[in-house]
Coordinates of C-alpha atoms and ligand atoms in Angstrom, one line a residue:
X1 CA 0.0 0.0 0.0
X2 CA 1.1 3.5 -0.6
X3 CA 2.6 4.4 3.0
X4 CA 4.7 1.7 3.3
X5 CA 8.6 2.4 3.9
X6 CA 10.1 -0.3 2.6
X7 CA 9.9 -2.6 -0.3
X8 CA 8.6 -5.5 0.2
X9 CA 7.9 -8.4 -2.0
X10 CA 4.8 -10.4 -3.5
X11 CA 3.7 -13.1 -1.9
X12 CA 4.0 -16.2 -4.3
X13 CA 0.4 -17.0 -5.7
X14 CA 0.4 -17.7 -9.4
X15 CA -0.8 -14.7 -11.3
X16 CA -1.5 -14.9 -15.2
X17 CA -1.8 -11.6 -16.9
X18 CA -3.5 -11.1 -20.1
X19 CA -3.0 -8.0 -22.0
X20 CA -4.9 -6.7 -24.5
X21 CA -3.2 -4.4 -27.1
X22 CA 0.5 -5.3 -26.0
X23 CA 1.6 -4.6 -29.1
X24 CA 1.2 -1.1 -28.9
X25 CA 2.8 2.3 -27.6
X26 CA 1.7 1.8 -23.6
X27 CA 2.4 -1.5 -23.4
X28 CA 6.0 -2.1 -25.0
X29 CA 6.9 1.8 -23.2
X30 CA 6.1 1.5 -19.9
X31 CA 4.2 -1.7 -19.0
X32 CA 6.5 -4.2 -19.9
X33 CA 9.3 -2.1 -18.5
X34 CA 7.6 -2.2 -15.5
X35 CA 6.8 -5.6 -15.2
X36 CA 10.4 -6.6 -16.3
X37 CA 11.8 -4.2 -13.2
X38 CA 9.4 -5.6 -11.4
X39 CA 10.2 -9.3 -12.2
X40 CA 13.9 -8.6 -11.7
X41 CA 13.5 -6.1 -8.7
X42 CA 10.9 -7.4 -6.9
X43 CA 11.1 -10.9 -7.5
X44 CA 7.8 -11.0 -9.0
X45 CA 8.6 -14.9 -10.4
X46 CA 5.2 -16.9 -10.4
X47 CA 3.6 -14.8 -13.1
X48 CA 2.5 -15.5 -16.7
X49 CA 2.1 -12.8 -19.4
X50 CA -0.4 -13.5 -22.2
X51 CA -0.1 -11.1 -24.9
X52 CA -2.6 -10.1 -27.4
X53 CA -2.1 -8.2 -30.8
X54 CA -2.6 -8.1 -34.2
X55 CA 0.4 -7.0 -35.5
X56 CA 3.1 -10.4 -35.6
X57 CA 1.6 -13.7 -36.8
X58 CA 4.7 -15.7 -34.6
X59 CA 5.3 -15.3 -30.8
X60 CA 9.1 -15.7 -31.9
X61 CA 8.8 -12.7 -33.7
X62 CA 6.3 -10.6 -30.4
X63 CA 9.2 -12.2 -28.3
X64 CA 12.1 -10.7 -30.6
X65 CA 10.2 -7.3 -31.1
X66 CA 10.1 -6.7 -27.3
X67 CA 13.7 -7.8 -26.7
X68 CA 14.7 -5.0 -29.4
X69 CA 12.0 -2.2 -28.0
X70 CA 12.7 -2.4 -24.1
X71 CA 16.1 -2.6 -22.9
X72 CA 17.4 -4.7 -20.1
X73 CA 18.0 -8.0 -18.8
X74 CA 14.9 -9.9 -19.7
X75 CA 15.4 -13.2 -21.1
X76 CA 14.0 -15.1 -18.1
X77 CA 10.7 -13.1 -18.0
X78 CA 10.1 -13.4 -21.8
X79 CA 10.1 -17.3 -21.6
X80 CA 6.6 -16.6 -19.6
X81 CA 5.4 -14.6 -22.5
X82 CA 2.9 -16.3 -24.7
X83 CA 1.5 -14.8 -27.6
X84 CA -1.7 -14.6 -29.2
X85 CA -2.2 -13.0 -33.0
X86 CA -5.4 -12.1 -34.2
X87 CA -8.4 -9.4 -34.1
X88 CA -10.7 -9.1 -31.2
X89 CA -13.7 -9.6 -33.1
X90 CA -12.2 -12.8 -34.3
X91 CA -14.6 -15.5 -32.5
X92 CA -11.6 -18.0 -32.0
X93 CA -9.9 -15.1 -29.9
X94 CA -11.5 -16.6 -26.5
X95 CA -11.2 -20.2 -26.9
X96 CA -7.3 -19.4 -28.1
X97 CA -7.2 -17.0 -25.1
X98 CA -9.0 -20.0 -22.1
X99 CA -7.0 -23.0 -24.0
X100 CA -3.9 -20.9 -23.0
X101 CA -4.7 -19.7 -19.5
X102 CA -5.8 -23.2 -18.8
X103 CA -2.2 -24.1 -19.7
X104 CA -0.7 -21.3 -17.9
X105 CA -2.5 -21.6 -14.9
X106 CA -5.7 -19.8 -13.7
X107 CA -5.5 -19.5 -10.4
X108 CA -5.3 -15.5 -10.4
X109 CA -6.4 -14.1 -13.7
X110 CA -5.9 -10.2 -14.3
X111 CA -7.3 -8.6 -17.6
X112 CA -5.0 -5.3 -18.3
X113 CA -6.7 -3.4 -21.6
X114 CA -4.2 -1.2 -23.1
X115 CA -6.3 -0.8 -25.9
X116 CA -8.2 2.3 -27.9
X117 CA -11.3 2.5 -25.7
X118 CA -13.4 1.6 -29.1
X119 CA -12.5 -1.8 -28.8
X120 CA -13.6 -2.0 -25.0
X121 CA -16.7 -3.3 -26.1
X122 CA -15.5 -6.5 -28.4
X123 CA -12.4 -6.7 -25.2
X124 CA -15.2 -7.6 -22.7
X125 CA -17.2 -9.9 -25.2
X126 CA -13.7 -12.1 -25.5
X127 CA -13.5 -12.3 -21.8
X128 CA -17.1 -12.9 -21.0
X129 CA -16.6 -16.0 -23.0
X130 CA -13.3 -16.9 -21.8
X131 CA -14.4 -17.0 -18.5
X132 CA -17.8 -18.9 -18.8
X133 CA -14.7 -22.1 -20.2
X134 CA -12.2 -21.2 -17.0
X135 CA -12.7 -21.1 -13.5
X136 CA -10.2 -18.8 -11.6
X137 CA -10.3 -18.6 -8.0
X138 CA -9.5 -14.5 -8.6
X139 CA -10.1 -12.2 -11.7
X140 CA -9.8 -9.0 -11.9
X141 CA -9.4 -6.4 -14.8
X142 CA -7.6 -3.3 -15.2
X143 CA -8.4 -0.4 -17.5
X144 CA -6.6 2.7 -18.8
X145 CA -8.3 5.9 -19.4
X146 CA -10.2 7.8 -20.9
X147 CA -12.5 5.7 -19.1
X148 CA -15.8 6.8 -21.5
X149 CA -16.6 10.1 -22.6
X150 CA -19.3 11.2 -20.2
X151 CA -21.0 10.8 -17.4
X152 CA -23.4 8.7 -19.3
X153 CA -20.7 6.8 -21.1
X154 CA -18.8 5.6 -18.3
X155 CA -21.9 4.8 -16.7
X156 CA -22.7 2.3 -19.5
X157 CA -19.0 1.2 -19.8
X158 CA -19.8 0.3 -15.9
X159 CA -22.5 -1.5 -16.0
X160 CA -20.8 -3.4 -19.0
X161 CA -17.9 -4.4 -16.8
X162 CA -20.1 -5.1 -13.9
X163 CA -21.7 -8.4 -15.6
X164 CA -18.5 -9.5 -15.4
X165 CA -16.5 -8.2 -12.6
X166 CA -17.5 -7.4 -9.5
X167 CA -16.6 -3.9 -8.3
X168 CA -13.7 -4.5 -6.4
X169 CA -12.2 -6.3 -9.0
X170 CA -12.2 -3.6 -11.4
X171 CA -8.8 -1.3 -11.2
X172 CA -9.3 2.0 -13.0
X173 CA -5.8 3.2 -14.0
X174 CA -4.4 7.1 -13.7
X175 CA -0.7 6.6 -13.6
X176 CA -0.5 10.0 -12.5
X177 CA -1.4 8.3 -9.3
X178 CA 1.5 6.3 -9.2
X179 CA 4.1 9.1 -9.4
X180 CA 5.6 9.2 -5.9
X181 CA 5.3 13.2 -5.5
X182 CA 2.1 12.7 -6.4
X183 CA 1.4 10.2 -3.6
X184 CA 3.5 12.8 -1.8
X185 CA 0.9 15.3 -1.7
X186 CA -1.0 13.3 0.9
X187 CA 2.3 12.4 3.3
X188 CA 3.4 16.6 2.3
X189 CA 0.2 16.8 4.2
X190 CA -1.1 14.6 6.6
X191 CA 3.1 14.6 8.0
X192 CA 3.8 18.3 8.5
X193 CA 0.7 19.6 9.8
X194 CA 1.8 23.1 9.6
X195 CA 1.4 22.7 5.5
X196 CA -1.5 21.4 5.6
X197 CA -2.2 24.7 8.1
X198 CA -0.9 27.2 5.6
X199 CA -3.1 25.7 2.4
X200 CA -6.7 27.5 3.0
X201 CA -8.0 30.8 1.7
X202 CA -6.6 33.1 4.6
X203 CA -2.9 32.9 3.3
X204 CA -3.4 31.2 -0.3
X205 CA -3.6 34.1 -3.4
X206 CA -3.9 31.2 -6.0
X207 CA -2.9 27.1 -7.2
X208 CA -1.7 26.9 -10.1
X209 CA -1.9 23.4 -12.0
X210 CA 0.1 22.7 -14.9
X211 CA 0.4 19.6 -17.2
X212 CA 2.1 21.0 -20.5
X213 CA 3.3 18.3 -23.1
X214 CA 6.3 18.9 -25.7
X215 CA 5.3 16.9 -28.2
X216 CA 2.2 16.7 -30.1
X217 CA -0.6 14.1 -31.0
X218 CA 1.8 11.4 -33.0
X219 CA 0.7 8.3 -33.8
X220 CA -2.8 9.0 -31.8
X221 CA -4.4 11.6 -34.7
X222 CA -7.7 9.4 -34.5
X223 CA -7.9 8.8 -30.5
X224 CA -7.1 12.9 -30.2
X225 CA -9.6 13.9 -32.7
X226 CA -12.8 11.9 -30.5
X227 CA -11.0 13.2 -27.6
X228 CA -8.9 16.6 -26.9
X229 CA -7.1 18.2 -23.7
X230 CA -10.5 18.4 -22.0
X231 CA -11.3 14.7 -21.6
X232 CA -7.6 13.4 -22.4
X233 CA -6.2 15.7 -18.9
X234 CA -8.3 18.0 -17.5
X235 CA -11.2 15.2 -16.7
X236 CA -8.4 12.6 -15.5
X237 CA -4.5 13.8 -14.3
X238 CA -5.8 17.5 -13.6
X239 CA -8.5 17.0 -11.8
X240 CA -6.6 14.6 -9.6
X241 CA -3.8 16.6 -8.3
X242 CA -6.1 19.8 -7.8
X243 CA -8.8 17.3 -4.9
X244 CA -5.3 15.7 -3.7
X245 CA -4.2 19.7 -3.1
X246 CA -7.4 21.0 -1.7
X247 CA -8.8 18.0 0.0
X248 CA -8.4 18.7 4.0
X249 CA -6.3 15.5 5.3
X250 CA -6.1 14.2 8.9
X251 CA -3.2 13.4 10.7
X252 CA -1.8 9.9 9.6
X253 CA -1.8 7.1 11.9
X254 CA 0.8 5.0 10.2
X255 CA 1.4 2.5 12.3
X256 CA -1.4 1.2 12.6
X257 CA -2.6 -0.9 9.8
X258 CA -6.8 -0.9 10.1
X259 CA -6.4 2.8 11.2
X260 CA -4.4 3.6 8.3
X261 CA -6.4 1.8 5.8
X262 CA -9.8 4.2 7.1
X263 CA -7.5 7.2 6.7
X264 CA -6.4 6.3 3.4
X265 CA -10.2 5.6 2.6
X266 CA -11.8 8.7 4.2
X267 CA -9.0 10.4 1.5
X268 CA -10.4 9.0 -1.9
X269 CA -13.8 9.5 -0.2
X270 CA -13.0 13.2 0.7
X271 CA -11.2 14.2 -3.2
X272 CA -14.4 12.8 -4.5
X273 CA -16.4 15.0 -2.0
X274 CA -14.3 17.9 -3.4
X275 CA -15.5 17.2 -6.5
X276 CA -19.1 18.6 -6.2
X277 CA -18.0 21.8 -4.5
X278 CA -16.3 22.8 -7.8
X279 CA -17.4 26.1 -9.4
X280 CA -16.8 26.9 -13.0
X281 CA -15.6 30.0 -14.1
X282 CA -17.9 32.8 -16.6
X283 CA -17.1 31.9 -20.1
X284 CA -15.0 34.8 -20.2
X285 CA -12.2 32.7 -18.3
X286 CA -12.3 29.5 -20.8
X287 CA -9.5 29.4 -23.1
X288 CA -9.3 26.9 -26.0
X289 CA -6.4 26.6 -28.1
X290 CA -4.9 24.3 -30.9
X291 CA -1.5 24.5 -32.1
X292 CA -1.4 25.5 -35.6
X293 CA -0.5 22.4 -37.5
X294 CA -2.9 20.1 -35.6
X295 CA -5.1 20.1 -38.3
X296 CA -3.0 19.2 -41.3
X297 CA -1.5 16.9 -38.5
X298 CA -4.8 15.2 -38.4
X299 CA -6.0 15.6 -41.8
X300 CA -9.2 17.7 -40.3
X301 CA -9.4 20.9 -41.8
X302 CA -12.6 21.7 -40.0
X303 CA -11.0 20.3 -36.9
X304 CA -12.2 22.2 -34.0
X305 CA -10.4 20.0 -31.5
X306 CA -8.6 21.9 -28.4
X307 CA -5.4 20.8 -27.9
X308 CA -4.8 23.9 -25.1
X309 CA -7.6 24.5 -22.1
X310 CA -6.6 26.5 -19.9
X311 CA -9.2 28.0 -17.3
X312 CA -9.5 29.2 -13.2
X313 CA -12.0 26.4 -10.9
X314 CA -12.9 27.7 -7.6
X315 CA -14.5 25.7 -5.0
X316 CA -17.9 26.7 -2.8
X317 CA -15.9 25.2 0.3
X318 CA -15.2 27.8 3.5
X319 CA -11.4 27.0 3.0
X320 CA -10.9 27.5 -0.4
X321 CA -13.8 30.2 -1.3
X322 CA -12.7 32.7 -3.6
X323 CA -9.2 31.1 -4.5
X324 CA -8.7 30.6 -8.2
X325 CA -7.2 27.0 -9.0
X326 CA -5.7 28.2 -12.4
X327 CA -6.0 24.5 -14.4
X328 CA -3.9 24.5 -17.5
X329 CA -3.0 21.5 -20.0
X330 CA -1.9 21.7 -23.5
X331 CA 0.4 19.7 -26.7
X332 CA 3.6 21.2 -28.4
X333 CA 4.1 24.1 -25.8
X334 CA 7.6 24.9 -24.8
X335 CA 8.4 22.2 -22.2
X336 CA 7.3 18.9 -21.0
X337 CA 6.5 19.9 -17.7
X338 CA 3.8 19.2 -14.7
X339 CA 4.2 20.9 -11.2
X340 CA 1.5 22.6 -8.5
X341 CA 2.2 25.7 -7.5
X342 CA 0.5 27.6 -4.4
X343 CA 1.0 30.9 -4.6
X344 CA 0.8 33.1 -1.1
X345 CA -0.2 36.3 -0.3
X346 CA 2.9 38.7 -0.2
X347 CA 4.1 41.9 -1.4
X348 CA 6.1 39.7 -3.3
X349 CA 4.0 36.6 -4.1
X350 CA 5.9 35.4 -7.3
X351 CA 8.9 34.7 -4.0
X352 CA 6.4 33.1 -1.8
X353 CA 5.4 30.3 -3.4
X354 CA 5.3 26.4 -2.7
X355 CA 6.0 24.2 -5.6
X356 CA 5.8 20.6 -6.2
X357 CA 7.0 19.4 -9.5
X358 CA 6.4 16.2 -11.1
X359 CA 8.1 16.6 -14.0
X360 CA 10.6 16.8 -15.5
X361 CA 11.9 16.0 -11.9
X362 CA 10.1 15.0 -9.2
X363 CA 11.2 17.8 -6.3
X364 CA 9.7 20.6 -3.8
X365 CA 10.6 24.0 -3.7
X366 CA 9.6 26.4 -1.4
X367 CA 10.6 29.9 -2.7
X368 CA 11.1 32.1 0.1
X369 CA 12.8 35.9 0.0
X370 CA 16.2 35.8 2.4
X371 CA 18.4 38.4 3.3
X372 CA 20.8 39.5 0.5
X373 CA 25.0 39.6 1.2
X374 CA 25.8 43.1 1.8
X375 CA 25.5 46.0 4.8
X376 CA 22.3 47.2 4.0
X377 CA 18.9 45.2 5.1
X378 CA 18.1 43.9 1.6
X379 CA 16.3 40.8 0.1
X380 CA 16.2 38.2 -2.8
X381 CA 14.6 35.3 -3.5
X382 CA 16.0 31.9 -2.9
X383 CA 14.4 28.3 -2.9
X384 CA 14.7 25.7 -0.4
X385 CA 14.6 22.4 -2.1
X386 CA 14.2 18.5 -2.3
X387 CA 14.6 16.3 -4.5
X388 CA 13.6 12.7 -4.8
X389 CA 16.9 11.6 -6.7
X390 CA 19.3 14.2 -4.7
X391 CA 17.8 12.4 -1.4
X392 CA 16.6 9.3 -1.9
X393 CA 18.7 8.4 -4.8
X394 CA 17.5 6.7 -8.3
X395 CA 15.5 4.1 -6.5
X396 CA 11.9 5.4 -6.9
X397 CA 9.8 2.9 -8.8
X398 CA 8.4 4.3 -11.9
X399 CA 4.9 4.9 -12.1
X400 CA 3.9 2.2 -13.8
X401 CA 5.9 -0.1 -11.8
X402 CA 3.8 0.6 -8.8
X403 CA 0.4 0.7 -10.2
X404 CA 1.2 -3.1 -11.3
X405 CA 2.7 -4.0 -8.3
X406 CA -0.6 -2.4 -6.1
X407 CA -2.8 -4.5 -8.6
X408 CA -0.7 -7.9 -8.5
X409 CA -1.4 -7.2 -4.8
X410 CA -4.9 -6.0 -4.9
X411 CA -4.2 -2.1 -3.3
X412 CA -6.9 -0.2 -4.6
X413 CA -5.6 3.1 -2.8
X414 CA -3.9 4.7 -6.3
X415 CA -6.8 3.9 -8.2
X416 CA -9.7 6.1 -8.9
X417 CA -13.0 4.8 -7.5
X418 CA -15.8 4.8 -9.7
X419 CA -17.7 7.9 -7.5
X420 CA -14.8 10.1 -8.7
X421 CA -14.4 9.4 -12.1
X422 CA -18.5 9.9 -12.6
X423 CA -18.4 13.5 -10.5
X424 CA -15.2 14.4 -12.4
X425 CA -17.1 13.6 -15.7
X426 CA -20.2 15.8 -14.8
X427 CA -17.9 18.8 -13.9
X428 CA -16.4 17.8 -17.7
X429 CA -20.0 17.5 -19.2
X430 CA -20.8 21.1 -17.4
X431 CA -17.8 22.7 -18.5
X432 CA -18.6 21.0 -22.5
X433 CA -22.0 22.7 -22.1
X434 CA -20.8 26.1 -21.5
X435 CA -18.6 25.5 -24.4
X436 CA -21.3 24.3 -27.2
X437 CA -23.3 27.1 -25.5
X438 CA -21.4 30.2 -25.6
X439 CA -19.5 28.8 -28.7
X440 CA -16.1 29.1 -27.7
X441 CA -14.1 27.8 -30.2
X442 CA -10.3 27.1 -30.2
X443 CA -8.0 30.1 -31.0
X444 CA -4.5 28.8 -33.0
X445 CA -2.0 29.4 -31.0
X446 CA 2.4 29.1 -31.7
X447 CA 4.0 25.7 -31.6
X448 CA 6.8 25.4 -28.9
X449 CA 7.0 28.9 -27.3
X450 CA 4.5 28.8 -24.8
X451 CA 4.8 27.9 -21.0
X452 CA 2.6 28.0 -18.7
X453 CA 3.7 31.1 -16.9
X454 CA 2.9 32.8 -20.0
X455 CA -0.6 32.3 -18.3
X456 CA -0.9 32.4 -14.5
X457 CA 0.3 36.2 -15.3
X458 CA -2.8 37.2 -17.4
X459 CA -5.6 38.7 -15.6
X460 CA -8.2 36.1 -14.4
X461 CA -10.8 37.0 -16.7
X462 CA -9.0 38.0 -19.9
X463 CA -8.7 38.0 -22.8
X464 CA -7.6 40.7 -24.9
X465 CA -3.8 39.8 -24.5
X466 CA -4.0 35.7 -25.3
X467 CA -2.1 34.1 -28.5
X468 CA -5.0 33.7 -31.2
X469 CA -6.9 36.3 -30.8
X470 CA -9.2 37.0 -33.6
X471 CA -7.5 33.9 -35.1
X472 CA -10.0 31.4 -33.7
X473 CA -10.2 28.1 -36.1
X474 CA -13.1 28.5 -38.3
Ligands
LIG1 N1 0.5 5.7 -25.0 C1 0.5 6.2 -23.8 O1 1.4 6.8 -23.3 C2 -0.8 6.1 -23.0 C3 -0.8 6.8 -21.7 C4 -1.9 6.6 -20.9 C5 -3.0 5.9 -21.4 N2 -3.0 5.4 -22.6 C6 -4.2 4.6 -23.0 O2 -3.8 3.3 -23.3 C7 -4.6 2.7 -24.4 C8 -3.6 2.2 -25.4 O3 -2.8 3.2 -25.9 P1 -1.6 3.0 -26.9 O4 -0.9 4.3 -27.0 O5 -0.8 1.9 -26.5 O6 -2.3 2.7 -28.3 P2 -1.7 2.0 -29.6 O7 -0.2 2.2 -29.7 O8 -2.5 2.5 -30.8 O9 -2.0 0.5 -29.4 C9 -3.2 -0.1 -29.6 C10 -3.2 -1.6 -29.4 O10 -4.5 -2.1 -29.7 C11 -4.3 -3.2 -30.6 N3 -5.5 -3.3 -31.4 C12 -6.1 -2.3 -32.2 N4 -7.1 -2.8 -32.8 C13 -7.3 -4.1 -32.5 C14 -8.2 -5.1 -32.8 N5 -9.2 -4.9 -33.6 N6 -8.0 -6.4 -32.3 C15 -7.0 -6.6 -31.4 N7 -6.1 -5.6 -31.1 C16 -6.2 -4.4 -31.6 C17 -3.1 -2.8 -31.4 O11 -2.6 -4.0 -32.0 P3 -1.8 -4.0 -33.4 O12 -1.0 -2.7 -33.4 O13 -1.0 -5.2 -33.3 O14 -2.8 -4.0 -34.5 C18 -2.2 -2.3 -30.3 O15 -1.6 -3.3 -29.6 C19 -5.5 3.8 -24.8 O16 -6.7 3.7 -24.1 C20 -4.8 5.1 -24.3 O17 -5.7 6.1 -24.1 C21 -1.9 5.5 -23.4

């Protein structure tokens, strides 16, 4: 579970995994590097990978293909990989898919869909069937976002994956969650009480959230084009770190295991809580932008996709009333980077700030103003800092790497329940209405030049001064 010091290692119950799409980007980036660190690392032994795609017709050449695309020491780990080629709609998929589970061994079966969320449907067809020829003593499934498109969408996807899977067996993944500063914001918290103190209306001048991406929409034109920064960030990694920020947090009892479990309950509990106090902005505030080759990127001229949102949430709650959570995400800005930043009230508030950055590095600043060398009584700014490298070394586990390891060992605490993703979808739905509504329609803004300090210094309702104007796509 999350609050646990040390590593510690799995216990030994055979586990086969099945992934769906692990042929693709997520899986042969991060998953398999995961599991292979986690195999190696971990000792994570009695496991069996089953891995489905379309693209090699031989598991010789699946096997080959992720020797050459993940580095490391893995030649023990891909002697459990089994391959199976073929469509999902194919109707031989699930007796292929139970023949081979049967072989591998079913006592723990975990589903892991890394797969364009248009195939969920024909993904839970081929289980439904494999299951009704196999009888696992545990299943469970994992998903990656977006998990639907709506409220009403995920309700349906929900109720799909419940006539299969109970609830508790059904992991929702945000790797976001995984990121130990992320995690950190509830030990930054509930462990030095006099931060969690200082985070309330009476000292805070604004929170600013960032999640700004280098690179553009790749390989995923089709995926981007049904989906945008809206529902690919804002609903999901956004949304996240601004209830971990704001949620109030008791003091944690860590030593105790049952007490520790109903803190680190009452915690998803409470950011889902947080979720209906949220107040959207006048339309005024809502920025939309696209960078200005998405379109012949995607092949849409017409395409009026946002790739940018960028827009203040307030909350109706006594301790946060009135403070502007400035929410910004967006493709092909300046730098990959994602930090929080609380901003103070000060004389000089751009000094008296608290930052927790999540990339590029994971570190906290606190930007204070000191005394400056010299006779007179003078002051500049200077940062007291950590780092998770500088102090703890290179031995934080990649995201990834512990969102598998909390499913292999059933820890639902990093995953979103379902009560948050359906509140954070009807704040997304209510923000899509104003949209459609008021008809604010991306402006085009300049590839790689903007930050996101570019923004928390325009006024809160702009917008005369913001990159596009009058340019807005048509
Ligand atoms: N990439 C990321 O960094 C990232 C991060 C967070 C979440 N996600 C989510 O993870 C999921 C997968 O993303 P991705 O980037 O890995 O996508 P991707 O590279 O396009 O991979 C899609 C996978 O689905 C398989 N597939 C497609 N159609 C199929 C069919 N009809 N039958 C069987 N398999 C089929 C593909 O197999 P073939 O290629 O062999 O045909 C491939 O393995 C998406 O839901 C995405 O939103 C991705």
């Amino acid at each position: 579970m999350a609050l646990q010091h040390e590593p510690y290692f799995l216990e030994c119950k055979m586990k086969t995994l099945i992934f769906f799409g692990a042929t693709g980007n997520l899986f042969t980036r991060k998953i398999f590097p995961a599991l292979s660190s986690l195999f190696y690392h971990y000792e994570m032994k009695d496991v069996t990978l089953i891995a489905l795609g379309r693209r090699f017709a031989k598991e010789e050449d699946y096997r080959r293909f992720l020797q050459e695309t993940s580095p490391g020491e893995k030649t023990e780990l891909l002697e459990r990989v089994f391959y199976i080629s073929g469509d999902l709609e194919n109707p031989e998929t699930p007796s292929q898919l139970s023949q081979l589970i049967s072989k591998a061994g079913e006592e723990e079966v975990i589903f892991y869909l890394s797969l364009p969320p248009s195939l969920y449907k024909s993904a839970l067809n081929t289980m439904e069937v494999t299951l009704s020829s196999i009888s696992p003593v545990e299943k469970k499934i994992a998903l990656e976002k977006p998990f639907g498109s709506s409220e009403k969408d995920f309700e349906e996807l929900e109720k799909a994956l419940k006539k299969i899977f109970r609830e508790e067996e059904i992991f929702y993944v945000d790797h976001y969650l995984g990121k130990a500063t992320v995690q950190n914001l509830i030990i930054l918290k509930a462990e030095n009480l006099f931060i969690e103190k200082l985070l309330s209306r009476s000292l805070v001048k604004e929170v600013r959230i960032a999640v700004s991406e280098k690179e553009g929409v790749g390989e995923r034109k089709k995926f981007y084009e049904e989906t945008g920064a809206i529902k690919d960030i804002l609903q999901n990694h956004l949304l996240q770190l601004f209830t971990l920020l704001a949620i109030d947090i008791p003091p944690l009892c860590e030593e105790d295991r049952k007490e520790c479990q109903k803190f680190l309950e009452s915690v998803s509990q409470a950011k889902s809580q947080l979720l209906t106090q949220i107040q959207l902005p006048p339309q005024e505030a809502i920025y939309l932008g696209q960078y200005e080759h998405y379109r012949e990127e995607v092949g849409k001229p017409h395409s009026q996709v946002e790739t940018l949102v960028y827009l203040p949430l307030y909350l109706s709650s006594n301790r946060w009333q009135g403070v502007p959570f400035r929410m910004l995400t967006g493709k092909k800005m300046a730098e990959r980077e994602s930090y929080i930043e609380v901003v103070f009230h000060s004389h000089f508030p751009e000094d008296n700030r608290l930052r927790i950055e999540i990339q590029p590095e994971e570190r906290i600043d606190l930007l204070i103003r000191a005394k400056a060398p010299g006779m007179g009584l003078y002051s500049s700014p200077v940062r007291l800092n950590f780092s998770y490298s500088g102090s703890f070394g290179a031995n934080t586990p990649e995201a990834y790497e512990k969102i598998i390891y909390d499913l292999l060992v059933g820890d639902r605490t990093l995953f979103p329940d379902s009560t948050f993703i359906r509140r954070a979808w009807r704040v997304i739905d209510q923000l899509i209405s104003i949209i459609q509504k008021e008809g604010i329609k991306p402006r085009l803004y300049p590839e790689d030049t903007l930050t996101p300090e570019y923004f928390w210094h325009l006024p809160l309702q702009y917008n005369s001064s913001l990159p596009g104007e009058n340019q807005t796509v048509s």
